[in-house]
Amino acid sequence: MYNSISQIVNIQKDILKSLSEQEILDMLYRISSSNWFKGIKLGTEVEGNTFEEIKTVRELFPKQTIKFKVGGAGAKNDIRMAFILRVNSIILPMAETEYAIENFLETYQEFRDIFGFDIDLSINVETITLVKNFEKIKHFLKYFKQVTIGRTDLSQSMKEDVNSMRVLEIVKYVIDVVRGYKRDILISIGGKITPKASRRINMLCDSDFLNTQFVYVTNNKNVEKNIRLALIFESLLYTLFYKRNLRTDFELDRFINDHYNRLEK
């Protein structure tokens, strides 16, 4: 099977489209069975996934950790669907104030009481405004199992390159505050992660995971190789969406081109 994966290492669209659905699934299952593969992240925010796509992934990967990034603190229907789809974790993005986090937690608790079970919660740190408010809101971390530092939005809010030293210093500051307040919380770093960027982050940052658009990867000495496989997994998954008429040819083409460029960086 890895021979087949190696044939598409450069993510050529024509090769992906020529694969049967079963061939795609076989490769997806093979990659996701690796020890470094720590979960699948989908969402209605920047990921742009539909509920049908999230439902498809939940059904295809019943034993995998599925994390669902909702559209925002007030995305009530998204939070409701997280319970209906029985995802493993709900991710809160773009929450910059105490009010936003409180609003999210109230909505979560409402549906937890309705459905009668808990779902793990994660929070994204992805703007410089939230970083500046972090000392004030860090007490909310007791409700969250994971913090993800989203470098893309963070760097844009800082008007800096995503791989700049200033962004890296902010990432390390957030990690220090989180570890100092709640040592056992999981930390992931995302935001246009490339193989090259992953190697630098691995050397300089104390995180549990790195995450690409759809995949959580253990942050260890093999992270560069595993990020490449994660990007291939994402391209295969997107091709599966295309095969099931959930994505158009244009969307697939744009997605594959983006991932090909990321593999080269």
PDB file of C-alpha atoms in Angstrom:
ATOM      1  CA  MET A   1       0.000   0.000   0.000  1.00  0.00           C
ATOM      2  CA  TYR A   2       2.809   2.445   0.725  1.00  0.00           C
ATOM      3  CA  ASN A   3       4.039   1.844  -2.824  1.00  0.00           C
ATOM      4  CA  SER A   4       0.715   3.246  -3.990  1.00  0.00           C
ATOM      5  CA  ILE A   5       1.034   6.206  -1.640  1.00  0.00           C
ATOM      6  CA  SER A   6       4.560   6.915  -2.875  1.00  0.00           C
ATOM      7  CA  GLN A   7       3.241   7.108  -6.429  1.00  0.00           C
ATOM      8  CA  ILE A   8       1.133  10.138  -5.494  1.00  0.00           C
ATOM      9  CA  VAL A   9       3.684  11.790  -3.225  1.00  0.00           C
ATOM     10  CA  ASN A  10       3.653  14.848  -5.487  1.00  0.00           C
ATOM     11  CA  ILE A  11      -0.162  14.924  -5.347  1.00  0.00           C
ATOM     12  CA  GLN A  12      -0.886  14.892  -9.032  1.00  0.00           C
ATOM     13  CA  LYS A  13      -4.529  15.586  -9.628  1.00  0.00           C
ATOM     14  CA  ASP A  14      -4.889  13.172 -12.567  1.00  0.00           C
ATOM     15  CA  ILE A  15      -3.502  10.282 -10.516  1.00  0.00           C
ATOM     16  CA  LEU A  16      -5.837  11.062  -7.610  1.00  0.00           C
ATOM     17  CA  LYS A  17      -8.881  11.270  -9.865  1.00  0.00           C
ATOM     18  CA  SER A  18      -7.984   7.960 -11.506  1.00  0.00           C
ATOM     19  CA  LEU A  19      -8.103   6.105  -8.178  1.00  0.00           C
ATOM     20  CA  SER A  20     -11.214   4.131  -7.316  1.00  0.00           C
ATOM     21  CA  GLU A  21     -13.087   4.989  -4.142  1.00  0.00           C
ATOM     22  CA  GLN A  22     -11.880   1.745  -2.558  1.00  0.00           C
ATOM     23  CA  GLU A  23      -8.245   2.532  -3.421  1.00  0.00           C
ATOM     24  CA  ILE A  24      -8.640   5.948  -1.810  1.00  0.00           C
ATOM     25  CA  LEU A  25     -10.198   4.444   1.311  1.00  0.00           C
ATOM     26  CA  ASP A  26      -7.458   1.809   1.576  1.00  0.00           C
ATOM     27  CA  MET A  27      -4.786   4.523   1.557  1.00  0.00           C
ATOM     28  CA  LEU A  28      -6.711   6.718   3.975  1.00  0.00           C
ATOM     29  CA  TYR A  29      -7.045   3.834   6.420  1.00  0.00           C
ATOM     30  CA  ARG A  30      -3.387   2.907   6.053  1.00  0.00           C
ATOM     31  CA  ILE A  31      -2.148   6.418   6.792  1.00  0.00           C
ATOM     32  CA  SER A  32      -4.603   7.003   9.656  1.00  0.00           C
ATOM     33  CA  SER A  33      -3.569   3.737  11.346  1.00  0.00           C
ATOM     34  CA  SER A  34      -0.077   5.161  11.986  1.00  0.00           C
ATOM     35  CA  ASN A  35       0.923   5.910  15.587  1.00  0.00           C
ATOM     36  CA  TRP A  36       1.689   9.550  14.772  1.00  0.00           C
ATOM     37  CA  PHE A  37      -1.817  10.159  13.374  1.00  0.00           C
ATOM     38  CA  LYS A  38      -3.835  11.655  16.250  1.00  0.00           C
ATOM     39  CA  GLY A  39      -7.154  12.714  14.783  1.00  0.00           C
ATOM     40  CA  ILE A  40      -9.123  14.372  12.004  1.00  0.00           C
ATOM     41  CA  LYS A  41     -10.167  18.025  12.190  1.00  0.00           C
ATOM     42  CA  LEU A  42     -13.123  19.292  10.190  1.00  0.00           C
ATOM     43  CA  GLY A  43     -15.130  22.464  10.498  1.00  0.00           C
ATOM     44  CA  THR A  44     -17.602  24.946   9.109  1.00  0.00           C
ATOM     45  CA  GLU A  45     -15.231  27.860   9.686  1.00  0.00           C
ATOM     46  CA  VAL A  46     -12.112  28.221   7.499  1.00  0.00           C
ATOM     47  CA  GLU A  47     -12.160  24.493   6.633  1.00  0.00           C
ATOM     48  CA  GLY A  48     -15.527  25.053   4.948  1.00  0.00           C
ATOM     49  CA  ASN A  49     -16.835  21.521   5.466  1.00  0.00           C
ATOM     50  CA  THR A  50     -20.505  20.712   5.078  1.00  0.00           C
ATOM     51  CA  PHE A  51     -22.406  18.681   7.639  1.00  0.00           C
ATOM     52  CA  GLU A  52     -22.615  15.923   5.017  1.00  0.00           C
ATOM     53  CA  GLU A  53     -18.809  15.805   4.791  1.00  0.00           C
ATOM     54  CA  ILE A  54     -18.472  15.646   8.576  1.00  0.00           C
ATOM     55  CA  LYS A  55     -21.109  12.901   8.710  1.00  0.00           C
ATOM     56  CA  THR A  56     -19.229  10.986   5.983  1.00  0.00           C
ATOM     57  CA  VAL A  57     -15.937  11.144   7.878  1.00  0.00           C
ATOM     58  CA  ARG A  58     -17.586  10.163  11.166  1.00  0.00           C
ATOM     59  CA  GLU A  59     -19.088   7.075   9.492  1.00  0.00           C
ATOM     60  CA  LEU A  60     -15.883   6.107   7.647  1.00  0.00           C
ATOM     61  CA  PHE A  61     -13.633   6.553  10.704  1.00  0.00           C
ATOM     62  CA  PRO A  62     -15.728   5.375  13.680  1.00  0.00           C
ATOM     63  CA  LYS A  63     -12.660   4.780  15.879  1.00  0.00           C
ATOM     64  CA  GLN A  64     -10.791   7.968  15.003  1.00  0.00           C
ATOM     65  CA  THR A  65     -10.885  11.142  17.073  1.00  0.00           C
ATOM     66  CA  ILE A  66     -12.989  13.598  15.057  1.00  0.00           C
ATOM     67  CA  LYS A  67     -12.681  17.260  16.030  1.00  0.00           C
ATOM     68  CA  PHE A  68     -15.221  19.767  14.734  1.00  0.00           C
ATOM     69  CA  LYS A  69     -14.348  23.470  14.553  1.00  0.00           C
ATOM     70  CA  VAL A  70     -17.630  25.354  14.791  1.00  0.00           C
ATOM     71  CA  GLY A  71     -18.254  28.657  13.031  1.00  0.00           C
ATOM     72  CA  GLY A  72     -17.763  30.769  16.147  1.00  0.00           C
ATOM     73  CA  ALA A  73     -18.785  31.326  19.739  1.00  0.00           C
ATOM     74  CA  GLY A  74     -22.420  31.892  18.778  1.00  0.00           C
ATOM     75  CA  ALA A  75     -22.712  29.134  16.168  1.00  0.00           C
ATOM     76  CA  LYS A  76     -25.596  27.419  17.954  1.00  0.00           C
ATOM     77  CA  ASN A  77     -26.622  25.099  15.121  1.00  0.00           C
ATOM     78  CA  ASP A  78     -23.015  23.952  14.627  1.00  0.00           C
ATOM     79  CA  ILE A  79     -22.758  23.056  18.314  1.00  0.00           C
ATOM     80  CA  ARG A  80     -26.073  21.207  18.110  1.00  0.00           C
ATOM     81  CA  MET A  81     -24.840  19.267  15.050  1.00  0.00           C
ATOM     82  CA  ALA A  82     -21.648  18.341  16.911  1.00  0.00           C
ATOM     83  CA  PHE A  83     -23.827  16.374  19.357  1.00  0.00           C
ATOM     84  CA  ILE A  84     -25.992  14.865  16.603  1.00  0.00           C
ATOM     85  CA  LEU A  85     -22.897  13.725  14.669  1.00  0.00           C
ATOM     86  CA  ARG A  86     -21.205  12.567  17.888  1.00  0.00           C
ATOM     87  CA  VAL A  87     -17.842  14.130  17.213  1.00  0.00           C
ATOM     88  CA  ASN A  88     -15.158  13.699  19.856  1.00  0.00           C
ATOM     89  CA  SER A  89     -14.229  17.336  20.308  1.00  0.00           C
ATOM     90  CA  ILE A  90     -15.699  20.776  19.612  1.00  0.00           C
ATOM     91  CA  ILE A  91     -13.195  23.497  18.713  1.00  0.00           C
ATOM     92  CA  LEU A  92     -13.965  27.145  19.490  1.00  0.00           C
ATOM     93  CA  PRO A  93     -12.309  29.587  17.036  1.00  0.00           C
ATOM     94  CA  MET A  94     -11.941  33.360  17.027  1.00  0.00           C
ATOM     95  CA  ALA A  95     -13.007  33.954  20.640  1.00  0.00           C
ATOM     96  CA  GLU A  96     -11.243  37.100  21.846  1.00  0.00           C
ATOM     97  CA  THR A  97     -13.205  38.092  24.950  1.00  0.00           C
ATOM     98  CA  GLU A  98     -14.590  36.666  28.166  1.00  0.00           C
ATOM     99  CA  TYR A  99     -18.120  37.236  26.845  1.00  0.00           C
ATOM    100  CA  ALA A 100     -17.489  35.163  23.707  1.00  0.00           C
ATOM    101  CA  ILE A 101     -16.108  32.237  25.690  1.00  0.00           C
ATOM    102  CA  GLU A 102     -18.922  32.425  28.236  1.00  0.00           C
ATOM    103  CA  ASN A 103     -21.498  32.501  25.423  1.00  0.00           C
ATOM    104  CA  PHE A 104     -19.939  29.415  23.846  1.00  0.00           C
ATOM    105  CA  LEU A 105     -19.838  27.511  27.139  1.00  0.00           C
ATOM    106  CA  GLU A 106     -23.471  28.335  27.898  1.00  0.00           C
ATOM    107  CA  THR A 107     -24.596  27.027  24.499  1.00  0.00           C
ATOM    108  CA  TYR A 108     -22.450  23.918  24.895  1.00  0.00           C
ATOM    109  CA  GLN A 109     -23.905  23.225  28.348  1.00  0.00           C
ATOM    110  CA  GLU A 110     -27.436  23.693  27.008  1.00  0.00           C
ATOM    111  CA  PHE A 111     -26.954  20.950  24.398  1.00  0.00           C
ATOM    112  CA  ARG A 112     -24.980  18.752  26.774  1.00  0.00           C
ATOM    113  CA  ASP A 113     -28.035  18.743  29.043  1.00  0.00           C
ATOM    114  CA  ILE A 114     -30.389  18.060  26.112  1.00  0.00           C
ATOM    115  CA  PHE A 115     -28.367  15.175  24.648  1.00  0.00           C
ATOM    116  CA  GLY A 116     -27.101  13.790  27.938  1.00  0.00           C
ATOM    117  CA  PHE A 117     -23.400  13.361  27.246  1.00  0.00           C
ATOM    118  CA  ASP A 118     -20.180  15.384  27.228  1.00  0.00           C
ATOM    119  CA  ILE A 119     -17.917  16.284  24.322  1.00  0.00           C
ATOM    120  CA  ASP A 120     -14.336  17.436  24.874  1.00  0.00           C
ATOM    121  CA  LEU A 121     -13.714  21.122  24.212  1.00  0.00           C
ATOM    122  CA  SER A 122     -10.773  22.819  22.495  1.00  0.00           C
ATOM    123  CA  ILE A 123     -10.051  26.510  22.005  1.00  0.00           C
ATOM    124  CA  ASN A 124      -8.073  28.278  19.289  1.00  0.00           C
ATOM    125  CA  VAL A 125      -5.672  31.104  20.068  1.00  0.00           C
ATOM    126  CA  GLU A 126      -5.378  32.887  16.741  1.00  0.00           C
ATOM    127  CA  THR A 127      -5.411  36.667  17.115  1.00  0.00           C
ATOM    128  CA  ILE A 128      -3.062  39.090  18.788  1.00  0.00           C
ATOM    129  CA  THR A 129      -6.091  40.564  20.598  1.00  0.00           C
ATOM    130  CA  LEU A 130      -6.712  37.266  22.366  1.00  0.00           C
ATOM    131  CA  VAL A 131      -3.008  36.958  23.165  1.00  0.00           C
ATOM    132  CA  LYS A 132      -3.092  40.396  24.802  1.00  0.00           C
ATOM    133  CA  ASN A 133      -6.168  39.306  26.805  1.00  0.00           C
ATOM    134  CA  PHE A 134      -4.766  35.875  27.592  1.00  0.00           C
ATOM    135  CA  GLU A 135      -3.902  36.493  31.234  1.00  0.00           C
ATOM    136  CA  LYS A 136      -7.485  37.689  31.808  1.00  0.00           C
ATOM    137  CA  ILE A 137      -9.155  34.679  30.184  1.00  0.00           C
ATOM    138  CA  LYS A 138      -6.759  31.882  31.083  1.00  0.00           C
ATOM    139  CA  HIS A 139      -9.031  30.748  33.947  1.00  0.00           C
ATOM    140  CA  PHE A 140     -11.411  29.435  31.262  1.00  0.00           C
ATOM    141  CA  LEU A 141      -8.772  26.851  30.313  1.00  0.00           C
ATOM    142  CA  LYS A 142     -10.160  24.570  33.027  1.00  0.00           C
ATOM    143  CA  TYR A 143     -13.074  23.833  30.658  1.00  0.00           C
ATOM    144  CA  PHE A 144     -10.862  22.907  27.708  1.00  0.00           C
ATOM    145  CA  LYS A 145      -8.854  19.790  26.981  1.00  0.00           C
ATOM    146  CA  GLN A 146      -6.770  21.324  24.186  1.00  0.00           C
ATOM    147  CA  VAL A 147      -5.428  24.678  23.004  1.00  0.00           C
ATOM    148  CA  THR A 148      -4.569  25.146  19.342  1.00  0.00           C
ATOM    149  CA  ILE A 149      -2.390  28.064  18.286  1.00  0.00           C
ATOM    150  CA  GLY A 150      -3.474  29.087  14.793  1.00  0.00           C
ATOM    151  CA  ARG A 151      -0.465  30.795  13.252  1.00  0.00           C
ATOM    152  CA  THR A 152      -2.169  31.891  10.017  1.00  0.00           C
ATOM    153  CA  ASP A 153      -4.784  34.176  11.556  1.00  0.00           C
ATOM    154  CA  LEU A 154      -2.405  35.120  14.346  1.00  0.00           C
ATOM    155  CA  SER A 155       0.254  36.269  11.888  1.00  0.00           C
ATOM    156  CA  GLN A 156      -2.303  38.155   9.798  1.00  0.00           C
ATOM    157  CA  SER A 157      -3.613  39.953  12.881  1.00  0.00           C
ATOM    158  CA  MET A 158       0.012  40.904  13.618  1.00  0.00           C
ATOM    159  CA  LYS A 159       0.723  41.836   9.983  1.00  0.00           C
ATOM    160  CA  GLU A 160       3.666  39.419  10.017  1.00  0.00           C
ATOM    161  CA  ASP A 161       4.769  36.453   7.910  1.00  0.00           C
ATOM    162  CA  VAL A 162       3.432  33.191   9.337  1.00  0.00           C
ATOM    163  CA  ASN A 163       6.979  31.842   9.804  1.00  0.00           C
ATOM    164  CA  SER A 164       8.489  35.025  11.238  1.00  0.00           C
ATOM    165  CA  MET A 165      10.460  35.012  14.477  1.00  0.00           C
ATOM    166  CA  ARG A 166       7.969  37.434  16.053  1.00  0.00           C
ATOM    167  CA  VAL A 167       5.094  35.025  15.456  1.00  0.00           C
ATOM    168  CA  LEU A 168       7.201  32.187  16.852  1.00  0.00           C
ATOM    169  CA  GLU A 169       7.896  34.231  19.995  1.00  0.00           C
ATOM    170  CA  ILE A 170       4.140  34.765  20.498  1.00  0.00           C
ATOM    171  CA  VAL A 171       3.522  31.034  20.012  1.00  0.00           C
ATOM    172  CA  LYS A 172       6.126  30.232  22.674  1.00  0.00           C
ATOM    173  CA  TYR A 173       4.615  32.842  25.037  1.00  0.00           C
ATOM    174  CA  VAL A 174       1.146  31.287  24.725  1.00  0.00           C
ATOM    175  CA  ILE A 175       2.585  27.818  25.356  1.00  0.00           C
ATOM    176  CA  ASP A 176       4.370  29.067  28.484  1.00  0.00           C
ATOM    177  CA  VAL A 177       1.171  30.655  29.872  1.00  0.00           C
ATOM    178  CA  VAL A 178      -0.915  27.555  29.118  1.00  0.00           C
ATOM    179  CA  ARG A 179       1.638  25.138  30.602  1.00  0.00           C
ATOM    180  CA  GLY A 180       2.010  27.373  33.656  1.00  0.00           C
ATOM    181  CA  TYR A 181      -1.736  27.392  34.320  1.00  0.00           C
ATOM    182  CA  LYS A 182      -2.724  23.843  33.329  1.00  0.00           C
ATOM    183  CA  ARG A 183       0.164  21.473  32.784  1.00  0.00           C
ATOM    184  CA  ASP A 184      -1.902  18.554  31.463  1.00  0.00           C
ATOM    185  CA  ILE A 185      -3.688  20.478  28.705  1.00  0.00           C
ATOM    186  CA  LEU A 186      -2.853  19.388  25.160  1.00  0.00           C
ATOM    187  CA  ILE A 187      -1.288  21.948  22.828  1.00  0.00           C
ATOM    188  CA  SER A 188      -1.337  21.905  19.032  1.00  0.00           C
ATOM    189  CA  ILE A 189       0.245  24.342  16.583  1.00  0.00           C
ATOM    190  CA  GLY A 190      -1.319  24.921  13.184  1.00  0.00           C
ATOM    191  CA  GLY A 191      -1.430  27.520  10.439  1.00  0.00           C
ATOM    192  CA  LYS A 192      -0.069  26.666   6.984  1.00  0.00           C
ATOM    193  CA  ILE A 193       2.151  23.926   8.374  1.00  0.00           C
ATOM    194  CA  THR A 194       4.648  22.707   5.789  1.00  0.00           C
ATOM    195  CA  PRO A 195       7.281  19.972   6.143  1.00  0.00           C
ATOM    196  CA  LYS A 196      10.025  22.583   6.502  1.00  0.00           C
ATOM    197  CA  ALA A 197       8.070  24.678   9.022  1.00  0.00           C
ATOM    198  CA  SER A 198       7.259  21.565  11.053  1.00  0.00           C
ATOM    199  CA  ARG A 199      10.951  20.784  11.527  1.00  0.00           C
ATOM    200  CA  ARG A 200      11.616  24.277  12.922  1.00  0.00           C
ATOM    201  CA  ILE A 201       8.578  24.190  15.210  1.00  0.00           C
ATOM    202  CA  ASN A 202       9.573  20.755  16.488  1.00  0.00           C
ATOM    203  CA  MET A 203      12.996  22.067  17.499  1.00  0.00           C
ATOM    204  CA  LEU A 204      11.777  25.250  19.184  1.00  0.00           C
ATOM    205  CA  CYS A 205       8.279  24.659  20.592  1.00  0.00           C
ATOM    206  CA  ASP A 206       6.937  22.428  23.378  1.00  0.00           C
ATOM    207  CA  SER A 207       3.713  21.241  21.754  1.00  0.00           C
ATOM    208  CA  ASP A 208       2.019  17.858  21.717  1.00  0.00           C
ATOM    209  CA  PHE A 209       0.816  18.077  18.114  1.00  0.00           C
ATOM    210  CA  LEU A 210       1.068  19.998  14.904  1.00  0.00           C
ATOM    211  CA  ASN A 211      -2.035  20.191  12.784  1.00  0.00           C
ATOM    212  CA  THR A 212      -2.552  20.609   9.079  1.00  0.00           C
ATOM    213  CA  GLN A 213      -5.954  21.573   7.722  1.00  0.00           C
ATOM    214  CA  PHE A 214      -7.549  18.207   8.545  1.00  0.00           C
ATOM    215  CA  VAL A 215      -4.971  16.156  10.491  1.00  0.00           C
ATOM    216  CA  TYR A 216      -3.329  16.154  13.945  1.00  0.00           C
ATOM    217  CA  VAL A 217       0.275  14.927  13.884  1.00  0.00           C
ATOM    218  CA  THR A 218       2.397  14.001  16.900  1.00  0.00           C
ATOM    219  CA  ASN A 219       5.222  16.511  17.314  1.00  0.00           C
ATOM    220  CA  ASN A 220       8.295  14.279  17.311  1.00  0.00           C
ATOM    221  CA  LYS A 221      11.567  13.815  15.434  1.00  0.00           C
ATOM    222  CA  ASN A 222       9.750  12.318  12.430  1.00  0.00           C
ATOM    223  CA  VAL A 223       7.289  15.199  12.137  1.00  0.00           C
ATOM    224  CA  GLU A 224       8.579  16.432   8.753  1.00  0.00           C
ATOM    225  CA  LYS A 225       7.929  13.076   7.087  1.00  0.00           C
ATOM    226  CA  ASN A 226       4.586  12.704   8.839  1.00  0.00           C
ATOM    227  CA  ILE A 227       3.395  16.174   7.812  1.00  0.00           C
ATOM    228  CA  ARG A 228       3.994  15.122   4.206  1.00  0.00           C
ATOM    229  CA  LEU A 229       1.807  12.052   4.745  1.00  0.00           C
ATOM    230  CA  ALA A 230      -0.829  14.202   6.472  1.00  0.00           C
ATOM    231  CA  LEU A 231      -0.981  16.475   3.413  1.00  0.00           C
ATOM    232  CA  ILE A 232      -1.377  13.408   1.200  1.00  0.00           C
ATOM    233  CA  PHE A 233      -4.151  12.141   3.502  1.00  0.00           C
ATOM    234  CA  GLU A 234      -5.960  15.460   3.126  1.00  0.00           C
ATOM    235  CA  SER A 235      -5.696  15.358  -0.655  1.00  0.00           C
ATOM    236  CA  LEU A 236      -7.038  11.809  -0.704  1.00  0.00           C
ATOM    237  CA  LEU A 237      -9.897  12.789   1.594  1.00  0.00           C
ATOM    238  CA  TYR A 238     -10.794  15.762  -0.569  1.00  0.00           C
ATOM    239  CA  THR A 239     -10.705  13.523  -3.633  1.00  0.00           C
ATOM    240  CA  LEU A 240     -13.123  11.197  -1.855  1.00  0.00           C
ATOM    241  CA  PHE A 241     -15.455  14.144  -1.287  1.00  0.00           C
ATOM    242  CA  TYR A 242     -15.191  14.843  -5.015  1.00  0.00           C
ATOM    243  CA  LYS A 243     -15.937  11.218  -5.900  1.00  0.00           C
ATOM    244  CA  ARG A 244     -19.074  11.401  -3.745  1.00  0.00           C
ATOM    245  CA  ASN A 245     -20.214  14.620  -5.467  1.00  0.00           C
ATOM    246  CA  LEU A 246     -19.626  16.711  -2.369  1.00  0.00           C
ATOM    247  CA  ARG A 247     -16.984  18.857  -4.112  1.00  0.00           C
ATOM    248  CA  THR A 248     -16.644  20.205  -7.641  1.00  0.00           C
ATOM    249  CA  ASP A 249     -13.775  19.643 -10.056  1.00  0.00           C
ATOM    250  CA  PHE A 250     -12.760  23.279  -9.623  1.00  0.00           C
ATOM    251  CA  GLU A 251     -12.641  22.930  -5.817  1.00  0.00           C
ATOM    252  CA  LEU A 252     -10.579  19.749  -6.066  1.00  0.00           C
ATOM    253  CA  ASP A 253      -8.144  21.373  -8.484  1.00  0.00           C
ATOM    254  CA  ARG A 254      -7.641  24.372  -6.191  1.00  0.00           C
ATOM    255  CA  PHE A 255      -7.200  22.171  -3.113  1.00  0.00           C
ATOM    256  CA  ILE A 256      -4.648  19.879  -4.792  1.00  0.00           C
ATOM    257  CA  ASN A 257      -2.648  22.796  -6.179  1.00  0.00           C
ATOM    258  CA  ASP A 258      -2.464  24.372  -2.716  1.00  0.00           C
ATOM    259  CA  HIS A 259      -1.273  21.136  -1.144  1.00  0.00           C
ATOM    260  CA  TYR A 260       1.276  20.506  -3.870  1.00  0.00           C
ATOM    261  CA  ASN A 261       2.767  23.946  -3.167  1.00  0.00           C
ATOM    262  CA  ARG A 262       2.856  23.239   0.568  1.00  0.00           C
ATOM    263  CA  LEU A 263       4.724  19.979   0.024  1.00  0.00           C
ATOM    264  CA  GLU A 264       7.456  21.892  -1.738  1.00  0.00           C
ATOM    265  CA  LYS A 265       8.000  24.299   1.189  1.00  0.00           C
TER     266      LYS A 265
END
